[in-house]
């Protein structure tokens, strides 16, 4: 005979109740002490009959919440606020982490830009070297053969040689000028 575990065991019920309380406490935005001294968790504000000193937690950022031991007397509030003002760090309006990230991003951008410039300079230098070698070959006067679109070999005539010389001179002028090492 197979025994099916009971879903109503005391441990399971206790676990469900505890998890429900934890979830409701985590979702509650307000926390205060009631007249009997018990903690009350709610997503609505406490009734007007609860004094400010019994309100333990309010919605919003923690810095906006008053301390738990604060009384409702005006003299105590004034002395507490002046103490909190002097103890609070002075804000300069600058976020050091944000500035550090900006500087790092700028440095990375500069590094990328420099790497790209070096790459372009290297390509220009290679083009310059090739154009100079080809120009030397053209100026040597030897017969040069090229292959046409059909795959046939053609000997360069004077007109084609002059056009190639002009093209090589333009490449040398653009790539071998300033900025090429």
GROMACS .gro file of C-alpha atoms in nm:
model
  181
    1UNK     CA    1   0.000   0.000   0.000
    2UNK     CA    2   0.136   0.342  -0.098
    3UNK     CA    3   0.120   0.610   0.167
    4UNK     CA    4   0.042   0.961   0.043
    5UNK     CA    5   0.185   1.239   0.260
    6UNK     CA    6  -0.069   1.464   0.422
    7UNK     CA    7  -0.077   1.824   0.300
    8UNK     CA    8  -0.219   1.931   0.634
    9UNK     CA    9   0.076   1.837   0.846
   10UNK     CA   10   0.156   2.093   1.117
   11UNK     CA   11   0.500   2.164   0.971
   12UNK     CA   12   0.357   2.248   0.628
   13UNK     CA   13   0.087   2.472   0.772
   14UNK     CA   14   0.344   2.652   0.986
   15UNK     CA   15   0.566   2.697   0.681
   16UNK     CA   16   0.277   2.841   0.476
   17UNK     CA   17   0.180   3.082   0.754
   18UNK     CA   18   0.540   3.195   0.802
   19UNK     CA   19   0.592   3.254   0.431
   20UNK     CA   20   0.263   3.447   0.409
   21UNK     CA   21   0.371   3.668   0.700
   22UNK     CA   22   0.712   3.728   0.546
   23UNK     CA   23   0.558   3.818   0.211
   24UNK     CA   24   0.307   4.053   0.369
   25UNK     CA   25   0.582   4.215   0.578
   26UNK     CA   26   0.798   4.257   0.268
   27UNK     CA   27   0.513   4.414   0.073
   28UNK     CA   28   0.400   4.641   0.357
   29UNK     CA   29   0.509   5.001   0.325
   30UNK     CA   30   0.391   5.120   0.665
   31UNK     CA   31   0.490   4.980   1.002
   32UNK     CA   32   0.373   5.110   1.341
   33UNK     CA   33   0.301   5.007   1.699
   34UNK     CA   34  -0.065   4.985   1.792
   35UNK     CA   35  -0.214   5.077   2.130
   36UNK     CA   36  -0.123   4.733   2.274
   37UNK     CA   37   0.242   4.765   2.160
   38UNK     CA   38   0.217   4.512   1.873
   39UNK     CA   39   0.379   4.580   1.536
   40UNK     CA   40   0.133   4.641   1.255
   41UNK     CA   41   0.234   4.604   0.888
   42UNK     CA   42   0.014   4.765   0.624
   43UNK     CA   43   0.015   4.917   0.279
   44UNK     CA   44  -0.214   5.196   0.404
   45UNK     CA   45  -0.116   5.469   0.651
   46UNK     CA   46  -0.195   5.419   1.020
   47UNK     CA   47  -0.506   5.577   1.171
   48UNK     CA   48  -0.479   5.935   1.297
   49UNK     CA   49  -0.491   5.809   1.656
   50UNK     CA   50  -0.138   5.658   1.622
   51UNK     CA   51   0.126   5.914   1.733
   52UNK     CA   52   0.428   5.985   1.509
   53UNK     CA   53   0.665   5.827   1.761
   54UNK     CA   54   0.490   5.489   1.713
   55UNK     CA   55   0.533   5.494   1.333
   56UNK     CA   56   0.837   5.275   1.265
   57UNK     CA   57   0.843   5.273   0.885
   58UNK     CA   58   0.696   5.497   0.614
   59UNK     CA   59   0.689   5.451   0.237
   60UNK     CA   60   0.969   5.613   0.040
   61UNK     CA   61   1.346   5.623   0.076
   62UNK     CA   62   1.494   5.543   0.418
   63UNK     CA   63   1.654   5.889   0.446
   64UNK     CA   64   1.308   6.051   0.448
   65UNK     CA   65   1.196   5.852   0.752
   66UNK     CA   66   1.235   6.004   1.098
   67UNK     CA   67   1.432   5.811   1.360
   68UNK     CA   68   1.230   5.570   1.575
   69UNK     CA   69   1.314   5.752   1.901
   70UNK     CA   70   1.202   6.095   1.775
   71UNK     CA   71   0.933   6.259   1.990
   72UNK     CA   72   0.662   6.490   1.869
   73UNK     CA   73   0.783   6.782   2.082
   74UNK     CA   74   0.900   7.077   1.870
   75UNK     CA   75   1.215   7.140   2.078
   76UNK     CA   76   1.333   6.781   2.034
   77UNK     CA   77   1.266   6.798   1.660
   78UNK     CA   78   1.464   7.118   1.620
   79UNK     CA   79   1.766   6.985   1.809
   80UNK     CA   80   1.757   6.657   1.621
   81UNK     CA   81   1.737   6.828   1.282
   82UNK     CA   82   2.035   7.055   1.354
   83UNK     CA   83   2.238   6.758   1.470
   84UNK     CA   84   2.143   6.563   1.158
   85UNK     CA   85   2.234   6.860   0.939
   86UNK     CA   86   2.582   6.894   1.086
   87UNK     CA   87   2.645   6.519   1.081
   88UNK     CA   88   2.529   6.476   0.723
   89UNK     CA   89   2.805   6.463   0.461
   90UNK     CA   90   2.833   6.767   0.240
   91UNK     CA   91   2.719   6.698  -0.112
   92UNK     CA   92   2.933   6.851  -0.382
   93UNK     CA   93   2.688   6.783  -0.664
   94UNK     CA   94   2.942   6.550  -0.826
   95UNK     CA   95   2.920   6.176  -0.859
   96UNK     CA   96   3.275   6.044  -0.840
   97UNK     CA   97   3.185   5.701  -0.976
   98UNK     CA   98   3.004   5.856  -1.270
   99UNK     CA   99   3.300   6.082  -1.343
  100UNK     CA  100   3.538   5.784  -1.319
  101UNK     CA  101   3.322   5.590  -1.566
  102UNK     CA  102   3.312   5.891  -1.800
  103UNK     CA  103   3.691   5.922  -1.789
  104UNK     CA  104   3.727   5.549  -1.854
  105UNK     CA  105   3.485   5.569  -2.149
  106UNK     CA  106   3.674   5.869  -2.289
  107UNK     CA  107   4.005   5.683  -2.252
  108UNK     CA  108   3.861   5.380  -2.431
  109UNK     CA  109   3.725   5.605  -2.707
  110UNK     CA  110   4.066   5.771  -2.745
  111UNK     CA  111   4.233   5.428  -2.760
  112UNK     CA  112   3.989   5.313  -3.030
  113UNK     CA  113   4.043   5.631  -3.227
  114UNK     CA  114   4.420   5.599  -3.203
  115UNK     CA  115   4.406   5.231  -3.308
  116UNK     CA  116   4.188   5.323  -3.608
  117UNK     CA  117   4.426   5.604  -3.707
  118UNK     CA  118   4.721   5.365  -3.683
  119UNK     CA  119   4.536   5.111  -3.896
  120UNK     CA  120   4.458   5.372  -4.164
  121UNK     CA  121   4.820   5.495  -4.157
  122UNK     CA  122   4.943   5.136  -4.202
  123UNK     CA  123   4.712   5.080  -4.501
  124UNK     CA  124   4.823   5.409  -4.659
  125UNK     CA  125   5.188   5.314  -4.608
  126UNK     CA  126   5.132   4.973  -4.771
  127UNK     CA  127   4.951   5.137  -5.065
  128UNK     CA  128   5.237   5.383  -5.103
  129UNK     CA  129   5.498   5.104  -5.107
  130UNK     CA  130   5.304   4.905  -5.370
  131UNK     CA  131   5.245   5.209  -5.588
  132UNK     CA  132   5.616   5.300  -5.578
  133UNK     CA  133   5.716   4.944  -5.674
  134UNK     CA  134   5.465   4.940  -5.961
  135UNK     CA  135   5.581   5.284  -6.076
  136UNK     CA  136   5.940   5.161  -6.082
  137UNK     CA  137   5.832   4.866  -6.294
  138UNK     CA  138   5.638   5.093  -6.534
  139UNK     CA  139   5.931   5.334  -6.566
  140UNK     CA  140   6.175   5.051  -6.642
  141UNK     CA  141   6.043   5.024  -6.998
  142UNK     CA  142   5.989   4.648  -7.000
  143UNK     CA  143   5.684   4.508  -7.171
  144UNK     CA  144   5.399   4.447  -6.928
  145UNK     CA  145   5.121   4.201  -6.990
  146UNK     CA  146   4.781   4.204  -6.821
  147UNK     CA  147   4.493   3.963  -6.824
  148UNK     CA  148   4.158   4.085  -6.959
  149UNK     CA  149   3.807   3.983  -6.845
  150UNK     CA  150   3.807   3.682  -7.081
  151UNK     CA  151   4.129   3.555  -6.927
  152UNK     CA  152   4.336   3.641  -7.233
  153UNK     CA  153   4.681   3.791  -7.202
  154UNK     CA  154   4.725   4.143  -7.345
  155UNK     CA  155   5.040   4.349  -7.381
  156UNK     CA  156   5.005   4.706  -7.249
  157UNK     CA  157   5.032   4.966  -7.525
  158UNK     CA  158   5.157   5.325  -7.477
  159UNK     CA  159   4.808   5.463  -7.408
  160UNK     CA  160   4.734   5.203  -7.135
  161UNK     CA  161   5.085   5.256  -6.993
  162UNK     CA  162   5.026   5.634  -6.968
  163UNK     CA  163   4.688   5.580  -6.797
  164UNK     CA  164   4.847   5.339  -6.547
  165UNK     CA  165   5.128   5.589  -6.480
  166UNK     CA  166   4.870   5.859  -6.403
  167UNK     CA  167   4.682   5.629  -6.167
  168UNK     CA  168   5.003   5.531  -5.983
  169UNK     CA  169   5.110   5.897  -5.955
  170UNK     CA  170   4.773   5.985  -5.796
  171UNK     CA  171   4.810   5.700  -5.545
  172UNK     CA  172   5.165   5.805  -5.460
  173UNK     CA  173   5.057   6.167  -5.419
  174UNK     CA  174   4.764   6.080  -5.187
  175UNK     CA  175   4.916   5.796  -4.982
  176UNK     CA  176   5.285   5.893  -4.972
  177UNK     CA  177   5.221   6.253  -4.869
  178UNK     CA  178   5.213   6.392  -4.514
  179UNK     CA  179   5.081   6.159  -4.248
  180UNK     CA  180   5.253   5.852  -4.391
  181UNK     CA  181   5.557   5.729  -4.204
   0.00000   0.00000   0.00000
